[in-house]
mmCIF file of C-alpha atoms and ligand atoms in Angstrom:
data_model
loop_
_atom_site.group_PDB
_atom_site.id
_atom_site.type_symbol
_atom_site.label_atom_id
_atom_site.label_comp_id
_atom_site.label_asym_id
_atom_site.label_seq_id
_atom_site.Cartn_x
_atom_site.Cartn_y
_atom_site.Cartn_z
ATOM 1 C CA MET Q 1 5.610 -19.314 23.343
ATOM 2 C CA THR Q 2 5.564 -23.255 25.609
ATOM 3 C CA SER Q 3 4.804 -21.843 28.484
ATOM 4 C CA ALA Q 4 0.354 -21.577 28.901
ATOM 5 C CA PRO Q 5 -1.147 -24.665 26.635
ATOM 6 C CA PRO Q 6 -4.767 -23.743 26.506
ATOM 7 C CA PRO Q 7 -7.336 -25.801 27.627
ATOM 8 C CA ARG Q 8 -8.381 -28.618 25.288
ATOM 9 C CA GLY Q 9 -11.244 -29.573 23.854
ATOM 10 C CA PRO Q 10 -13.889 -31.705 23.781
ATOM 11 C CA GLY Q 11 -11.787 -35.015 21.368
ATOM 12 C CA GLU Q 12 -8.895 -32.738 20.854
ATOM 13 C CA PRO Q 13 -5.378 -34.098 20.828
ATOM 14 C CA LEU Q 14 -2.763 -32.907 23.054
ATOM 15 C CA ARG Q 15 -2.226 -29.066 22.063
ATOM 16 C CA SER Q 16 1.535 -29.313 21.134
ATOM 17 C CA PHE Q 17 1.565 -24.473 20.269
ATOM 18 C CA GLY Q 18 0.900 -22.310 22.555
ATOM 19 C CA ARG Q 19 -0.705 -18.868 22.098
ATOM 20 C CA ILE Q 20 -2.318 -18.764 19.158
ATOM 21 C CA LYS Q 21 -2.804 -14.617 19.203
ATOM 22 C CA SER Q 22 -0.318 -11.846 19.732
ATOM 23 C CA ARG Q 23 -0.171 -8.526 20.075
ATOM 24 C CA ALA Q 24 -2.870 -7.147 17.426
ATOM 25 C CA ILE Q 25 -2.263 -8.036 14.009
ATOM 26 C CA LYS Q 26 -2.201 -4.597 11.782
ATOM 27 C CA PRO Q 27 -4.923 -3.424 9.336
ATOM 28 C CA ARG Q 28 -2.893 -4.254 6.188
ATOM 29 C CA GLN Q 29 -2.637 -7.504 6.964
ATOM 30 C CA ALA Q 30 -5.325 -7.993 8.750
ATOM 31 C CA ALA Q 31 -7.462 -7.278 5.451
ATOM 32 C CA LEU Q 32 -5.370 -9.770 4.043
ATOM 33 C CA PHE Q 33 -7.490 -12.704 5.862
ATOM 34 C CA ASP Q 34 -10.451 -11.135 3.470
ATOM 35 C CA THR Q 35 -9.331 -10.641 0.963
ATOM 36 C CA LEU Q 36 -6.393 -13.522 0.204
ATOM 37 C CA LEU Q 37 -6.230 -15.939 2.305
ATOM 38 C CA PRO Q 38 -9.798 -17.461 0.815
ATOM 39 C CA SER Q 39 -8.128 -18.248 -2.371
ATOM 40 C CA VAL Q 40 -4.868 -19.816 -0.178
ATOM 41 C CA ARG Q 41 -6.584 -21.638 2.475
ATOM 42 C CA LEU Q 42 -6.761 -25.708 3.004
ATOM 43 C CA PRO Q 43 -9.282 -27.124 2.554
ATOM 44 C CA ASP Q 44 -10.718 -27.665 5.407
ATOM 45 C CA PRO Q 45 -9.094 -31.416 6.694
ATOM 46 C CA ALA Q 46 -12.322 -31.930 8.734
ATOM 47 C CA ALA Q 47 -14.490 -32.345 5.877
ATOM 48 C CA GLY Q 48 -12.888 -35.416 4.322
ATOM 49 C CA PRO Q 49 -9.431 -36.006 2.370
ATOM 50 C CA ILE Q 50 -7.237 -33.540 0.294
ATOM 51 C CA ASP Q 51 -6.000 -34.379 -2.539
ATOM 52 C CA PRO Q 52 -2.548 -31.872 -3.245
ATOM 53 C CA LEU Q 53 -2.369 -32.308 -6.668
ATOM 54 C CA ALA Q 54 -6.206 -30.709 -6.945
ATOM 55 C CA LEU Q 55 -4.764 -27.843 -5.436
ATOM 56 C CA MET Q 56 -2.307 -27.242 -8.149
ATOM 57 C CA PRO Q 57 -3.097 -29.176 -10.489
ATOM 58 C CA GLY Q 58 0.702 -29.661 -12.465
ATOM 59 C CA ALA Q 59 3.306 -29.735 -9.358
ATOM 60 C CA THR Q 60 6.030 -31.268 -9.625
ATOM 61 C CA GLU Q 61 6.418 -32.325 -5.054
ATOM 62 C CA VAL Q 62 4.039 -31.053 -2.304
ATOM 63 C CA TRP Q 63 5.702 -29.661 0.542
ATOM 64 C CA LEU Q 64 4.838 -29.647 3.769
ATOM 65 C CA GLU Q 65 5.908 -27.592 6.850
ATOM 66 C CA ILE Q 66 4.581 -27.562 9.911
ATOM 67 C CA GLY Q 67 4.699 -24.517 12.271
ATOM 68 C CA PHE Q 68 6.132 -22.563 10.075
ATOM 69 C CA GLY Q 69 5.942 -19.354 12.432
ATOM 70 C CA GLY Q 70 5.925 -15.833 10.490
ATOM 71 C CA GLY Q 71 6.499 -18.256 7.167
ATOM 72 C CA GLU Q 72 8.835 -16.461 6.127
ATOM 73 C CA HIS Q 73 10.602 -20.105 5.725
ATOM 74 C CA LEU Q 74 7.964 -21.754 4.301
ATOM 75 C CA ALA Q 75 7.253 -18.163 1.568
ATOM 76 C CA ALA Q 76 11.338 -18.285 0.535
ATOM 77 C CA GLN Q 77 11.014 -22.251 0.033
ATOM 78 C CA ALA Q 78 7.832 -21.034 -1.917
ATOM 79 C CA ALA Q 79 10.086 -18.327 -4.098
ATOM 80 C CA HIS Q 80 12.437 -21.272 -4.853
ATOM 81 C CA HIS Q 81 10.120 -24.002 -6.873
ATOM 82 C CA ARG Q 82 7.799 -22.177 -7.564
ATOM 83 C CA ARG Q 83 6.374 -25.483 -9.302
ATOM 84 C CA ALA Q 84 5.999 -27.074 -5.692
ATOM 85 C CA LEU Q 85 2.589 -27.674 -3.978
ATOM 86 C CA MET Q 86 4.022 -25.819 -0.294
ATOM 87 C CA ILE Q 87 1.534 -26.393 2.385
ATOM 88 C CA GLY Q 88 2.083 -24.280 5.614
ATOM 89 C CA CYS Q 89 0.500 -25.171 8.632
ATOM 90 C CA GLU Q 90 0.653 -22.919 11.932
ATOM 91 C CA PRO Q 91 -2.369 -22.211 14.045
ATOM 92 C CA PHE Q 92 -1.361 -18.845 15.720
ATOM 93 C CA ILE Q 93 -2.634 -16.774 13.859
ATOM 94 C CA ASN Q 94 -0.571 -13.156 14.445
ATOM 95 C CA GLY Q 95 2.600 -15.291 11.807
ATOM 96 C CA VAL Q 96 -1.004 -16.885 9.359
ATOM 97 C CA ALA Q 97 -1.301 -12.462 9.145
ATOM 98 C CA SER Q 98 3.332 -12.468 8.459
ATOM 99 C CA ALA Q 99 2.548 -15.151 6.497
ATOM 100 C CA LEU Q 100 -0.033 -13.824 4.177
ATOM 101 C CA ARG Q 101 2.077 -10.486 3.520
ATOM 102 C CA HIS Q 102 3.993 -12.818 2.595
ATOM 103 C CA ILE Q 103 2.397 -14.412 0.339
ATOM 104 C CA GLU Q 104 1.101 -11.255 -1.481
ATOM 105 C CA GLU Q 105 5.037 -9.768 -1.396
ATOM 106 C CA GLY Q 106 6.049 -12.429 -3.246
ATOM 107 C CA GLY Q 107 3.103 -12.761 -6.052
ATOM 108 C CA LEU Q 108 2.727 -16.937 -4.534
ATOM 109 C CA THR Q 109 0.564 -18.678 -6.588
ATOM 110 C CA ASN Q 110 1.686 -21.836 -4.770
ATOM 111 C CA VAL Q 111 1.422 -21.877 -1.529
ATOM 112 C CA ARG Q 112 -2.226 -23.255 0.694
ATOM 113 C CA LEU Q 113 -2.258 -22.421 4.339
ATOM 114 C CA HIS Q 114 -4.150 -24.191 6.919
ATOM 115 C CA ALA Q 115 -4.396 -21.429 10.017
ATOM 116 C CA ASP Q 116 -5.232 -24.714 12.652
ATOM 117 C CA ASP Q 117 -3.814 -28.054 13.377
ATOM 118 C CA ALA Q 118 -1.397 -29.799 11.410
ATOM 119 C CA ARG Q 119 -2.498 -33.186 12.879
ATOM 120 C CA ALA Q 120 -5.328 -33.083 11.450
ATOM 121 C CA VAL Q 121 -4.138 -31.709 7.704
ATOM 122 C CA VAL Q 122 -1.690 -35.399 8.486
ATOM 123 C CA GLU Q 123 -5.202 -37.744 8.856
ATOM 124 C CA ALA Q 124 -6.503 -36.064 6.218
ATOM 125 C CA LEU Q 125 -3.475 -36.738 3.024
ATOM 126 C CA PRO Q 126 -3.395 -39.554 0.999
ATOM 127 C CA ASP Q 127 -0.575 -42.433 1.702
ATOM 128 C CA ALA Q 128 2.269 -41.306 -0.472
ATOM 129 C CA SER Q 129 1.356 -37.742 -1.560
ATOM 130 C CA LEU Q 130 4.043 -35.847 -0.424
ATOM 131 C CA ASP Q 131 7.848 -35.262 -1.289
ATOM 132 C CA ARG Q 132 8.775 -32.887 1.827
ATOM 133 C CA ILE Q 133 8.367 -32.409 5.222
ATOM 134 C CA MET Q 134 9.795 -29.669 7.118
ATOM 135 C CA ILE Q 135 9.328 -28.987 10.790
ATOM 136 C CA LEU Q 136 11.365 -26.431 11.740
ATOM 137 C CA PHE Q 137 11.978 -25.535 15.752
ATOM 138 C CA PRO Q 138 8.898 -27.113 17.014
ATOM 139 C CA ASP Q 139 7.317 -25.817 20.311
ATOM 140 C CA PRO Q 140 10.628 -27.690 23.004
ATOM 141 C CA TRP Q 141 7.976 -28.195 25.529
ATOM 142 C CA HIS Q 142 11.077 -28.768 27.014
ATOM 143 C CA LYS Q 143 9.673 -29.479 31.227
ATOM 144 C CA ALA Q 144 9.504 -33.340 32.347
ATOM 145 C CA ARG Q 145 5.642 -32.718 32.612
ATOM 146 C CA HIS Q 146 5.170 -31.233 28.988
ATOM 147 C CA ASN Q 147 7.319 -33.678 26.771
ATOM 148 C CA LYS Q 148 3.502 -35.625 26.630
ATOM 149 C CA ARG Q 149 3.017 -31.931 24.275
ATOM 150 C CA ARG Q 150 5.429 -32.361 21.638
ATOM 151 C CA LEU Q 151 4.958 -32.558 18.131
ATOM 152 C CA ILE Q 152 6.185 -35.631 17.636
ATOM 153 C CA GLN Q 153 4.175 -38.598 19.236
ATOM 154 C CA PRO Q 154 4.994 -42.285 17.927
ATOM 155 C CA ALA Q 155 1.042 -42.575 16.189
ATOM 156 C CA PHE Q 156 2.202 -39.323 14.146
ATOM 157 C CA ALA Q 157 5.607 -39.728 13.177
ATOM 158 C CA ALA Q 158 3.494 -43.394 11.543
ATOM 159 C CA ASP Q 159 0.930 -40.619 9.545
ATOM 160 C CA LEU Q 160 4.189 -38.576 8.846
ATOM 161 C CA ALA Q 161 5.642 -41.454 7.381
ATOM 162 C CA ARG Q 162 3.293 -42.696 5.687
ATOM 163 C CA THR Q 163 2.305 -39.248 3.554
ATOM 164 C CA LEU Q 164 5.872 -39.486 2.237
ATOM 165 C CA LYS Q 165 6.153 -40.424 -1.527
ATOM 166 C CA PRO Q 166 9.032 -43.963 -1.474
ATOM 167 C CA GLY Q 167 12.576 -41.329 -1.530
ATOM 168 C CA GLY Q 168 10.930 -38.851 -0.105
ATOM 169 C CA ARG Q 169 12.791 -36.533 3.261
ATOM 170 C CA LEU Q 170 11.367 -35.248 6.132
ATOM 171 C CA ARG Q 171 13.649 -32.617 8.176
ATOM 172 C CA PHE Q 172 13.622 -31.746 12.103
ATOM 173 C CA VAL Q 173 15.186 -29.505 12.467
ATOM 174 C CA THR Q 174 15.592 -28.234 16.870
ATOM 175 C CA ASP Q 175 18.148 -26.427 18.926
ATOM 176 C CA TRP Q 176 17.125 -27.874 21.980
ATOM 177 C CA LYS Q 177 19.384 -30.784 22.970
ATOM 178 C CA ASP Q 178 16.820 -32.844 24.067
ATOM 179 C CA TYR Q 179 14.112 -32.758 21.960
ATOM 180 C CA ALA Q 180 16.559 -33.719 19.138
ATOM 181 C CA GLY Q 181 17.477 -37.506 20.875
ATOM 182 C CA TRP Q 182 13.897 -37.768 21.491
ATOM 183 C CA ALA Q 183 12.830 -37.499 18.169
ATOM 184 C CA LEU Q 184 16.090 -38.764 17.146
ATOM 185 C CA GLU Q 185 14.493 -41.934 19.323
ATOM 186 C CA ARG Q 186 10.686 -41.480 17.761
ATOM 187 C CA PHE Q 187 11.364 -41.834 13.931
ATOM 188 C CA LEU Q 188 14.355 -44.289 14.019
ATOM 189 C CA ALA Q 189 10.782 -46.302 15.523
ATOM 190 C CA THR Q 190 9.242 -45.470 12.468
ATOM 191 C CA PRO Q 191 8.797 -47.926 9.846
ATOM 192 C CA GLY Q 192 9.419 -47.075 6.004
ATOM 193 C CA LEU Q 193 11.757 -43.663 7.851
ATOM 194 C CA VAL Q 194 15.632 -43.972 7.089
ATOM 195 C CA TRP Q 195 18.175 -40.935 9.318
ATOM 196 C CA LEU Q 196 20.257 -40.149 6.121
ATOM 197 C CA ALA Q 197 23.709 -39.000 8.368
ATOM 198 C CA ASP Q 198 26.842 -40.735 8.467
ATOM 199 C CA GLU Q 199 28.484 -38.528 10.199
ATOM 200 C CA ALA Q 200 28.758 -34.945 12.547
ATOM 201 C CA ALA Q 201 28.643 -32.442 10.328
ATOM 202 C CA ASP Q 202 25.279 -33.693 8.924
ATOM 203 C CA TRP Q 203 23.084 -32.725 12.009
ATOM 204 C CA ARG Q 204 25.498 -29.991 12.882
ATOM 205 C CA VAL Q 205 25.301 -28.446 9.609
ATOM 206 C CA ALA Q 206 22.349 -26.734 7.999
ATOM 207 C CA PRO Q 207 21.833 -28.240 5.043
ATOM 208 C CA LEU Q 208 22.873 -26.636 1.310
ATOM 209 C CA ASP Q 209 18.469 -25.675 1.178
ATOM 210 C CA HIS Q 210 17.951 -24.127 4.605
ATOM 211 C CA VAL Q 211 16.234 -20.365 5.488
ATOM 212 C CA VAL Q 212 16.866 -19.140 9.112
ATOM 213 C CA THR Q 213 14.139 -18.956 10.229
ATOM 214 C CA ARG Q 214 13.362 -16.184 12.999
ATOM 215 C CA TYR Q 215 12.864 -18.231 15.994
ATOM 216 C CA GLU Q 216 16.755 -19.742 14.808
ATOM 217 C CA GLU Q 217 17.736 -16.097 15.263
ATOM 218 C CA LYS Q 218 16.633 -15.751 18.978
ATOM 219 C CA ARG Q 219 18.957 -18.751 19.958
ATOM 220 C CA LEU Q 220 16.601 -19.611 22.524
ATOM 221 C CA GLY Q 221 17.520 -23.113 22.864
ATOM 222 C CA ASP Q 222 21.154 -24.711 24.503
ATOM 223 C CA THR Q 223 22.234 -25.626 21.675
ATOM 224 C CA ASP Q 224 23.438 -25.118 18.185
ATOM 225 C CA PRO Q 225 20.698 -25.912 15.446
ATOM 226 C CA LEU Q 226 21.124 -30.225 15.685
ATOM 227 C CA PHE Q 227 19.244 -30.397 11.416
ATOM 228 C CA LEU Q 228 18.012 -34.380 11.202
ATOM 229 C CA GLU Q 229 16.901 -35.744 7.529
ATOM 230 C CA PHE Q 230 15.161 -37.973 7.315
ATOM 231 C CA ALA Q 231 14.414 -40.785 3.540
ATOM 232 C CA LYS Q 232 11.206 -42.467 3.335
ATOM 233 C CA VAL Q 233 11.657 -46.020 2.448
HETATM 234 C C1 SAM S 1 8.604 -22.050 18.398
HETATM 235 S S1 SAM S 1 7.463 -22.182 17.364
HETATM 236 C C2 SAM S 1 8.759 -22.076 15.503
HETATM 237 C C3 SAM S 1 8.218 -21.814 14.144
HETATM 238 C C4 SAM S 1 8.852 -21.354 13.170
HETATM 239 N N1 SAM S 1 9.381 -23.039 12.614
HETATM 240 C C5 SAM S 1 10.562 -20.761 13.217
HETATM 241 O O1 SAM S 1 11.598 -21.453 13.102
HETATM 242 O O2 SAM S 1 10.403 -19.481 13.154
HETATM 243 C C6 SAM S 1 6.556 -23.622 17.022
HETATM 244 C C7 SAM S 1 5.660 -23.278 15.555
HETATM 245 O O3 SAM S 1 4.559 -24.448 15.557
HETATM 246 C C8 SAM S 1 3.196 -24.239 15.986
HETATM 247 N N2 SAM S 1 2.977 -25.245 16.049
HETATM 248 C C9 SAM S 1 3.133 -26.239 16.816
HETATM 249 N N3 SAM S 1 2.118 -26.690 16.968
HETATM 250 C C10 SAM S 1 1.878 -27.546 15.369
HETATM 251 C C11 SAM S 1 0.357 -27.607 14.811
HETATM 252 N N4 SAM S 1 -0.246 -29.229 16.109
HETATM 253 N N5 SAM S 1 0.702 -28.079 14.202
HETATM 254 C C12 SAM S 1 1.482 -27.398 12.872
HETATM 255 N N6 SAM S 1 1.208 -26.041 13.922
HETATM 256 C C13 SAM S 1 1.886 -26.097 15.249
HETATM 257 C C14 SAM S 1 2.766 -22.770 16.702
HETATM 258 O O4 SAM S 1 2.434 -21.808 17.048
HETATM 259 C C15 SAM S 1 4.722 -22.204 16.493
HETATM 260 O O5 SAM S 1 4.603 -20.878 15.824
#
């Protein structure tokens, strides 16, 4: 997933994702792009600010999952928290197809998808609008010359913190030691974020509400998953 970065378009930030399509999408899933996506698509962030509560009036919470892969985690959380609005971002089209299938099969009405870069969505969200942010197993870009493609960079960390409500939580999970250290350093340097760990078990043991992801099951990293949980103060 991290070997061949696509070219950068004019004015675009450096790509933090690799391929955006792999195998052919099955006809039933492809049909969901016409029948389901229009009703669950997030408004285009390029068109202006996004008010999450206008998307689901009465939502008790607003969550954002960045890079949801096949959408298993997003769908499971949405099914557990039906009154919370779940915004998911993922540029990998096969992943979006899979998420659409999960939304349909689960009868989920509280999910909105952005089939592209999450950074534009975060930029379009108001200050203090999110309760939870989940970044689970982001592309590690572990070769030194690729580190600049990592999603977690100081300016993006600051924008994430800006969108969290006071008391809101950000979860970052990786199975690459070096990326855990990289992300920790940058989140700790982000005004308004505090790390909620007291002891090693806090980052070594999955939080109770964690749902194992498809990528996590592949065990491609160089360590067991490391769970970093931050709060907005
Ligand atoms: C290694 S995969 C993990 C997927 C999923 N979270 C899981 O654990 O199974 C990382 C995902 O993040 C997505 N991604 C990378 N950069 C992104 C960005 N800027 N916005 C949204 N998604 C992004 C990639 O397309 C990829 O599907």
